[in-house]
Amino acid sequence: MRVLQISPTLVGEGMLTGQPCILIRLAGCNLHCTWCDTPEAHRGGSEVPFADIVDRGILAKSEWILLTGGEPLLQKSTNKLVKKWIEGGKKVLIETNGSVPIEKFLLDGVRISMDVKTPSSGEVNSHHKENLDLLRPIDAITFIIGDKKDYNWAKRFIKKHNMDAVIYFQPCWGRTSARRLAEWIISDGLNARLSFQLHKVLKIP
Ligand code: SF4
C-alpha cells in the first residue's frame, strides 16, 4: 500500500480530540481542495508491504489507530487492513473526504469522521450522498469553514438533512478564526460543535 506517514500522536480534531493514537496516513486523493494541507497526498508516499502496516497498527502502544490521508478509502486493500486491525484488538478512527462509499467500513470498533466539502474548498457536492444516511451517532460529519458563505451553506445543509452523526464546524486553518466561528455558532444556537485542530496548535503530526 502507498503510505505517506506513520507516527504516534494525539487525535487532532473531532470527537476523539486528544486521544493518543498511531497515525497512519495513506497516499492518494481524488479531490483537489483549494486549502489542502496535505498536497503531497497526490504524488508522494512510498510502497509499504501490507503485513508491515498491519503490524505497525497492532503493535502500537495506543488503543486507537487514526487512518487518514489523502483519501484512505481509495486503496484496494484498505478494507482488509481495517478488518485485520479490528481482529487484532484495535479501535480505528477513519477520516474520509466523504466522496467514497463508506458502507463496508461501518464495523464494530470503527468510527468514521467524514468531511462534507463546503464551497470554498472548490469541491462542494463531492460527497457520496448515500453516506449521509449511513453514518451512526458514534460517527462525525465535519464542515471546514473558510468564510461566512461556507458557514451559511453548512447551516442550510444541516437543516435540510436529518443526520444521526455528530456535526462539527471547524475553522479553515489560516482563513477563519475559531473565535469568529464560535461567535456565529453561539449566535445561531446551532446544533453543531466547534472543532479545533489541536495537532496544529501543538505542532505535532
Ligand atoms: S480531500 Fe483532503 S487530502 Fe484530498 S485534496 Fe482535499 S484536503 Fe487535500
PDB file of C-alpha atoms and ligand atoms in Angstrom:
ATOM      1  CA  MET A   1       0.000   0.000   0.000  1.00  0.00           C
ATOM      2  CA  ARG A   2       1.146   3.556  -0.616  1.00  0.00           C
ATOM      3  CA  VAL A   3       1.858   5.319   2.691  1.00  0.00           C
ATOM      4  CA  LEU A   4       2.765   8.921   3.482  1.00  0.00           C
ATOM      5  CA  GLN A   5       3.347   8.802   7.224  1.00  0.00           C
ATOM      6  CA  ILE A   6       3.203   6.562  10.287  1.00  0.00           C
ATOM      7  CA  SER A   7       3.638   8.250  13.654  1.00  0.00           C
ATOM      8  CA  PRO A   8       2.330   8.082  17.225  1.00  0.00           C
ATOM      9  CA  THR A   9       0.415  11.250  18.111  1.00  0.00           C
ATOM     10  CA  LEU A  10      -2.901  12.566  19.509  1.00  0.00           C
ATOM     11  CA  VAL A  11      -6.130  12.738  17.532  1.00  0.00           C
ATOM     12  CA  GLY A  12      -6.205  16.390  16.475  1.00  0.00           C
ATOM     13  CA  GLU A  13      -9.830  17.076  15.640  1.00  0.00           C
ATOM     14  CA  GLY A  14     -13.416  15.959  16.138  1.00  0.00           C
ATOM     15  CA  MET A  15     -14.929  13.518  18.592  1.00  0.00           C
ATOM     16  CA  LEU A  16     -11.719  11.872  19.847  1.00  0.00           C
ATOM     17  CA  THR A  17      -9.611  15.030  20.117  1.00  0.00           C
ATOM     18  CA  GLY A  18      -6.670  14.477  22.468  1.00  0.00           C
ATOM     19  CA  GLN A  19      -6.856  10.670  22.323  1.00  0.00           C
ATOM     20  CA  PRO A  20      -3.433   9.009  21.898  1.00  0.00           C
ATOM     21  CA  CYS A  21      -3.259   7.080  18.634  1.00  0.00           C
ATOM     22  CA  ILE A  22      -0.991   5.823  15.921  1.00  0.00           C
ATOM     23  CA  LEU A  23      -1.488   7.983  12.843  1.00  0.00           C
ATOM     24  CA  ILE A  24      -1.369   6.037   9.592  1.00  0.00           C
ATOM     25  CA  ARG A  25      -1.622   8.374   6.618  1.00  0.00           C
ATOM     26  CA  LEU A  26      -2.200   6.703   3.255  1.00  0.00           C
ATOM     27  CA  ALA A  27      -1.222   8.401  -0.003  1.00  0.00           C
ATOM     28  CA  GLY A  28      -3.553   9.252  -2.860  1.00  0.00           C
ATOM     29  CA  CYS A  29      -6.532  11.565  -3.139  1.00  0.00           C
ATOM     30  CA  ASN A  30      -9.282  12.028  -5.716  1.00  0.00           C
ATOM     31  CA  LEU A  31     -10.097  15.649  -4.760  1.00  0.00           C
ATOM     32  CA  HIS A  32      -8.186  18.932  -5.062  1.00  0.00           C
ATOM     33  CA  CYS A  33      -9.336  21.194  -2.238  1.00  0.00           C
ATOM     34  CA  THR A  34      -8.150  24.798  -2.540  1.00  0.00           C
ATOM     35  CA  TRP A  35      -6.919  24.806   1.060  1.00  0.00           C
ATOM     36  CA  CYS A  36      -5.458  21.286   1.123  1.00  0.00           C
ATOM     37  CA  ASP A  37      -2.884  20.916   3.901  1.00  0.00           C
ATOM     38  CA  THR A  38      -1.592  17.580   2.537  1.00  0.00           C
ATOM     39  CA  PRO A  39      -0.738  18.331  -1.120  1.00  0.00           C
ATOM     40  CA  GLU A  40       1.895  15.591  -1.062  1.00  0.00           C
ATOM     41  CA  ALA A  41      -1.020  13.126  -0.901  1.00  0.00           C
ATOM     42  CA  HIS A  42      -1.374  13.342  -4.681  1.00  0.00           C
ATOM     43  CA  ARG A  43       2.179  12.451  -5.654  1.00  0.00           C
ATOM     44  CA  GLY A  44       4.135  11.398  -2.569  1.00  0.00           C
ATOM     45  CA  GLY A  45       4.286   8.316  -0.426  1.00  0.00           C
ATOM     46  CA  SER A  46       6.157   5.063  -0.636  1.00  0.00           C
ATOM     47  CA  GLU A  47       5.108   1.445  -1.011  1.00  0.00           C
ATOM     48  CA  VAL A  48       4.923  -0.408   2.309  1.00  0.00           C
ATOM     49  CA  PRO A  49       4.070  -4.139   2.456  1.00  0.00           C
ATOM     50  CA  PHE A  50       0.539  -4.819   3.667  1.00  0.00           C
ATOM     51  CA  ALA A  51       1.733  -7.052   6.539  1.00  0.00           C
ATOM     52  CA  ASP A  52       4.035  -4.286   7.812  1.00  0.00           C
ATOM     53  CA  ILE A  53       1.195  -1.770   8.001  1.00  0.00           C
ATOM     54  CA  VAL A  54      -0.970  -4.321   9.818  1.00  0.00           C
ATOM     55  CA  ASP A  55       1.819  -4.829  12.365  1.00  0.00           C
ATOM     56  CA  ARG A  56       2.527  -1.124  12.824  1.00  0.00           C
ATOM     57  CA  GLY A  57      -1.100  -0.675  13.834  1.00  0.00           C
ATOM     58  CA  ILE A  58      -1.453  -3.741  16.029  1.00  0.00           C
ATOM     59  CA  LEU A  59       1.893  -3.338  17.806  1.00  0.00           C
ATOM     60  CA  ALA A  60       1.364   0.358  18.590  1.00  0.00           C
ATOM     61  CA  LYS A  61       1.062   1.204  22.285  1.00  0.00           C
ATOM     62  CA  SER A  62      -2.167   3.136  21.828  1.00  0.00           C
ATOM     63  CA  GLU A  63      -5.571   1.511  21.621  1.00  0.00           C
ATOM     64  CA  TRP A  64      -6.632   3.725  18.708  1.00  0.00           C
ATOM     65  CA  ILE A  65      -5.432   3.833  15.113  1.00  0.00           C
ATOM     66  CA  LEU A  66      -6.149   7.021  13.161  1.00  0.00           C
ATOM     67  CA  LEU A  67      -6.401   6.125   9.476  1.00  0.00           C
ATOM     68  CA  THR A  68      -6.280   9.209   7.292  1.00  0.00           C
ATOM     69  CA  GLY A  69      -4.935  10.569   4.010  1.00  0.00           C
ATOM     70  CA  GLY A  70      -5.219  11.894   1.332  1.00  0.00           C
ATOM     71  CA  GLU A  71      -8.277   9.744   0.958  1.00  0.00           C
ATOM     72  CA  PRO A  72      -7.590   6.442   2.752  1.00  0.00           C
ATOM     73  CA  LEU A  73     -10.607   4.564   1.368  1.00  0.00           C
ATOM     74  CA  LEU A  74      -9.342   4.671  -2.230  1.00  0.00           C
ATOM     75  CA  GLN A  75      -6.749   1.924  -1.908  1.00  0.00           C
ATOM     76  CA  LYS A  76      -7.992  -1.584  -2.673  1.00  0.00           C
ATOM     77  CA  SER A  77      -6.615  -3.183   0.494  1.00  0.00           C
ATOM     78  CA  THR A  78      -7.934  -0.604   2.972  1.00  0.00           C
ATOM     79  CA  ASN A  79     -10.993  -2.609   3.993  1.00  0.00           C
ATOM     80  CA  LYS A  80      -8.896  -5.729   4.614  1.00  0.00           C
ATOM     81  CA  LEU A  81      -6.397  -3.629   6.570  1.00  0.00           C
ATOM     82  CA  VAL A  82      -9.063  -2.201   8.879  1.00  0.00           C
ATOM     83  CA  LYS A  83     -10.503  -5.692   9.493  1.00  0.00           C
ATOM     84  CA  LYS A  84      -7.047  -7.009  10.422  1.00  0.00           C
ATOM     85  CA  TRP A  85      -6.592  -4.223  12.948  1.00  0.00           C
ATOM     86  CA  ILE A  86     -10.020  -4.886  14.490  1.00  0.00           C
ATOM     87  CA  GLU A  87      -9.255  -8.622  14.704  1.00  0.00           C
ATOM     88  CA  GLY A  88      -6.017  -7.615  16.444  1.00  0.00           C
ATOM     89  CA  GLY A  89      -7.978  -5.829  19.177  1.00  0.00           C
ATOM     90  CA  LYS A  90      -7.569  -2.251  17.989  1.00  0.00           C
ATOM     91  CA  LYS A  91     -10.089   0.546  17.508  1.00  0.00           C
ATOM     92  CA  VAL A  92      -9.943   2.554  14.304  1.00  0.00           C
ATOM     93  CA  LEU A  93     -10.928   6.150  13.559  1.00  0.00           C
ATOM     94  CA  ILE A  94     -11.199   6.692   9.803  1.00  0.00           C
ATOM     95  CA  GLU A  95     -11.008  10.214   8.386  1.00  0.00           C
ATOM     96  CA  THR A  96     -12.513  10.370   4.895  1.00  0.00           C
ATOM     97  CA  ASN A  97     -13.231  13.181   2.454  1.00  0.00           C
ATOM     98  CA  GLY A  98     -16.746  11.752   2.014  1.00  0.00           C
ATOM     99  CA  SER A  99     -16.523  11.003  -1.703  1.00  0.00           C
ATOM    100  CA  VAL A 100     -16.113   7.223  -1.339  1.00  0.00           C
ATOM    101  CA  PRO A 101     -18.919   4.839  -0.185  1.00  0.00           C
ATOM    102  CA  ILE A 102     -18.401   4.040   3.495  1.00  0.00           C
ATOM    103  CA  GLU A 103     -20.837   1.153   3.935  1.00  0.00           C
ATOM    104  CA  LYS A 104     -18.283  -1.659   4.198  1.00  0.00           C
ATOM    105  CA  PHE A 105     -16.271   0.293   6.789  1.00  0.00           C
ATOM    106  CA  LEU A 106     -19.127   0.620   9.301  1.00  0.00           C
ATOM    107  CA  LEU A 107     -17.785  -2.128  11.556  1.00  0.00           C
ATOM    108  CA  ASP A 108     -17.826  -2.594  15.318  1.00  0.00           C
ATOM    109  CA  GLY A 109     -14.700  -0.883  16.632  1.00  0.00           C
ATOM    110  CA  VAL A 110     -14.603   1.608  13.750  1.00  0.00           C
ATOM    111  CA  ARG A 111     -15.710   5.229  13.921  1.00  0.00           C
ATOM    112  CA  ILE A 112     -15.989   7.396  10.819  1.00  0.00           C
ATOM    113  CA  SER A 113     -15.165  11.082  10.611  1.00  0.00           C
ATOM    114  CA  MET A 114     -16.451  12.310   7.250  1.00  0.00           C
ATOM    115  CA  ASP A 115     -15.998  15.690   5.589  1.00  0.00           C
ATOM    116  CA  VAL A 116     -18.749  17.415   3.687  1.00  0.00           C
ATOM    117  CA  LYS A 117     -16.885  19.854   1.462  1.00  0.00           C
ATOM    118  CA  THR A 118     -18.024  23.480   1.598  1.00  0.00           C
ATOM    119  CA  PRO A 119     -17.987  25.944  -1.363  1.00  0.00           C
ATOM    120  CA  SER A 120     -14.572  27.494  -0.598  1.00  0.00           C
ATOM    121  CA  SER A 121     -12.952  24.052  -0.902  1.00  0.00           C
ATOM    122  CA  GLY A 122     -13.670  24.052  -4.638  1.00  0.00           C
ATOM    123  CA  GLU A 123     -15.065  20.528  -4.159  1.00  0.00           C
ATOM    124  CA  VAL A 124     -18.592  21.281  -2.980  1.00  0.00           C
ATOM    125  CA  ASN A 125     -21.086  18.423  -3.570  1.00  0.00           C
ATOM    126  CA  SER A 126     -18.281  15.876  -3.919  1.00  0.00           C
ATOM    127  CA  HIS A 127     -19.660  13.793  -1.046  1.00  0.00           C
ATOM    128  CA  HIS A 128     -21.266  10.425  -1.787  1.00  0.00           C
ATOM    129  CA  LYS A 129     -24.889  11.251  -0.948  1.00  0.00           C
ATOM    130  CA  GLU A 130     -25.825   7.816   0.456  1.00  0.00           C
ATOM    131  CA  ASN A 131     -23.120   8.154   3.129  1.00  0.00           C
ATOM    132  CA  LEU A 132     -25.159  10.805   4.936  1.00  0.00           C
ATOM    133  CA  ASP A 133     -27.881   8.315   5.874  1.00  0.00           C
ATOM    134  CA  LEU A 134     -25.436   5.584   6.883  1.00  0.00           C
ATOM    135  CA  LEU A 135     -23.436   7.474   9.474  1.00  0.00           C
ATOM    136  CA  ARG A 136     -24.230   6.483  13.070  1.00  0.00           C
ATOM    137  CA  PRO A 137     -24.417   8.580  16.261  1.00  0.00           C
ATOM    138  CA  ILE A 138     -20.843   7.473  17.054  1.00  0.00           C
ATOM    139  CA  ASP A 139     -19.635   8.945  13.739  1.00  0.00           C
ATOM    140  CA  ALA A 140     -18.982  12.551  12.788  1.00  0.00           C
ATOM    141  CA  ILE A 141     -19.510  14.925   9.885  1.00  0.00           C
ATOM    142  CA  THR A 142     -17.134  17.868   9.633  1.00  0.00           C
ATOM    143  CA  PHE A 143     -17.642  21.061   7.663  1.00  0.00           C
ATOM    144  CA  ILE A 144     -14.448  23.060   7.148  1.00  0.00           C
ATOM    145  CA  ILE A 145     -15.498  26.706   7.264  1.00  0.00           C
ATOM    146  CA  GLY A 146     -13.385  29.080   5.185  1.00  0.00           C
ATOM    147  CA  ASP A 147     -15.678  32.130   5.319  1.00  0.00           C
ATOM    148  CA  LYS A 148     -19.209  33.287   6.182  1.00  0.00           C
ATOM    149  CA  LYS A 149     -20.531  31.949   2.863  1.00  0.00           C
ATOM    150  CA  ASP A 150     -19.309  28.457   3.862  1.00  0.00           C
ATOM    151  CA  TYR A 151     -20.888  28.886   7.272  1.00  0.00           C
ATOM    152  CA  ASN A 152     -24.285  29.826   5.824  1.00  0.00           C
ATOM    153  CA  TRP A 153     -24.070  26.994   3.279  1.00  0.00           C
ATOM    154  CA  ALA A 154     -23.269  24.435   6.020  1.00  0.00           C
ATOM    155  CA  LYS A 155     -26.025  25.832   8.231  1.00  0.00           C
ATOM    156  CA  ARG A 156     -28.579  25.300   5.461  1.00  0.00           C
ATOM    157  CA  PHE A 157     -27.142  21.835   4.776  1.00  0.00           C
ATOM    158  CA  ILE A 158     -27.615  20.556   8.333  1.00  0.00           C
ATOM    159  CA  LYS A 159     -31.142  21.966   8.458  1.00  0.00           C
ATOM    160  CA  LYS A 160     -32.023  20.208   5.200  1.00  0.00           C
ATOM    161  CA  HIS A 161     -30.539  16.796   6.032  1.00  0.00           C
ATOM    162  CA  ASN A 162     -31.576  14.737   9.019  1.00  0.00           C
ATOM    163  CA  MET A 163     -28.279  13.092  10.002  1.00  0.00           C
ATOM    164  CA  ASP A 164     -27.529  10.884  13.004  1.00  0.00           C
ATOM    165  CA  ALA A 165     -23.819  11.715  13.115  1.00  0.00           C
ATOM    166  CA  VAL A 166     -22.407  14.421  15.382  1.00  0.00           C
ATOM    167  CA  ILE A 167     -21.908  17.653  13.417  1.00  0.00           C
ATOM    168  CA  TYR A 168     -18.661  19.615  13.689  1.00  0.00           C
ATOM    169  CA  PHE A 169     -17.842  23.028  12.238  1.00  0.00           C
ATOM    170  CA  GLN A 170     -14.100  23.547  12.013  1.00  0.00           C
ATOM    171  CA  PRO A 171     -12.328  26.775  11.055  1.00  0.00           C
ATOM    172  CA  CYS A 172     -10.174  26.515   7.968  1.00  0.00           C
ATOM    173  CA  TRP A 173      -6.634  26.998   9.258  1.00  0.00           C
ATOM    174  CA  GLY A 174      -5.365  30.482   8.275  1.00  0.00           C
ATOM    175  CA  ARG A 175      -8.694  31.599   6.776  1.00  0.00           C
ATOM    176  CA  THR A 176     -11.292  31.754   9.570  1.00  0.00           C
ATOM    177  CA  SER A 177     -10.617  32.392  13.241  1.00  0.00           C
ATOM    178  CA  ALA A 178     -12.009  29.880  15.712  1.00  0.00           C
ATOM    179  CA  ARG A 179     -13.267  32.802  17.772  1.00  0.00           C
ATOM    180  CA  ARG A 180     -15.331  34.209  14.909  1.00  0.00           C
ATOM    181  CA  LEU A 181     -16.744  30.781  14.064  1.00  0.00           C
ATOM    182  CA  ALA A 182     -17.624  30.227  17.730  1.00  0.00           C
ATOM    183  CA  GLU A 183     -19.488  33.555  17.753  1.00  0.00           C
ATOM    184  CA  TRP A 184     -21.516  32.589  14.671  1.00  0.00           C
ATOM    185  CA  ILE A 185     -22.411  29.194  16.181  1.00  0.00           C
ATOM    186  CA  ILE A 186     -23.391  30.715  19.537  1.00  0.00           C
ATOM    187  CA  SER A 187     -25.394  33.494  17.910  1.00  0.00           C
ATOM    188  CA  ASP A 188     -27.429  30.967  15.903  1.00  0.00           C
ATOM    189  CA  GLY A 189     -27.652  28.392  18.728  1.00  0.00           C
ATOM    190  CA  LEU A 190     -26.640  25.912  16.071  1.00  0.00           C
ATOM    191  CA  ASN A 191     -26.832  22.169  16.591  1.00  0.00           C
ATOM    192  CA  ALA A 192     -23.134  21.821  15.740  1.00  0.00           C
ATOM    193  CA  ARG A 193     -19.941  21.650  17.750  1.00  0.00           C
ATOM    194  CA  LEU A 194     -16.812  23.695  17.239  1.00  0.00           C
ATOM    195  CA  SER A 195     -13.839  21.534  16.301  1.00  0.00           C
ATOM    196  CA  PHE A 196     -10.307  22.774  16.550  1.00  0.00           C
ATOM    197  CA  GLN A 197      -7.096  21.364  15.068  1.00  0.00           C
ATOM    198  CA  LEU A 198      -5.230  20.517  18.264  1.00  0.00           C
ATOM    199  CA  HIS A 199      -2.320  18.934  16.388  1.00  0.00           C
ATOM    200  CA  LYS A 200      -1.659  22.208  14.556  1.00  0.00           C
ATOM    201  CA  VAL A 201      -1.730  24.212  17.797  1.00  0.00           C
ATOM    202  CA  LEU A 202       0.679  21.741  19.420  1.00  0.00           C
ATOM    203  CA  LYS A 203       2.742  21.321  16.208  1.00  0.00           C
ATOM    204  CA  ILE A 204       2.605  17.536  16.380  1.00  0.00           C
ATOM    205  CA  PRO A 205       1.854  15.090  13.485  1.00  0.00           C
TER     206      PRO A 205
HETATM  207  S1  SF4 B   1      -9.638  15.660   0.434  1.00  0.00           S
HETATM  208 FE1  SF4 B   1      -8.060  16.120   1.954  1.00  0.00          FE
HETATM  209  S2  SF4 B   1      -6.137  15.388   1.038  1.00  0.00           S
HETATM  210 FE2  SF4 B   1      -7.661  15.462  -0.603  1.00  0.00          FE
HETATM  211  S3  SF4 B   1      -7.343  17.466  -1.576  1.00  0.00           S
HETATM  212 FE3  SF4 B   1      -8.968  17.717  -0.030  1.00  0.00          FE
HETATM  213  S4  SF4 B   1      -7.891  18.366   1.859  1.00  0.00           S
HETATM  214 FE4  SF4 B   1      -6.339  17.517   0.436  1.00  0.00          FE
END
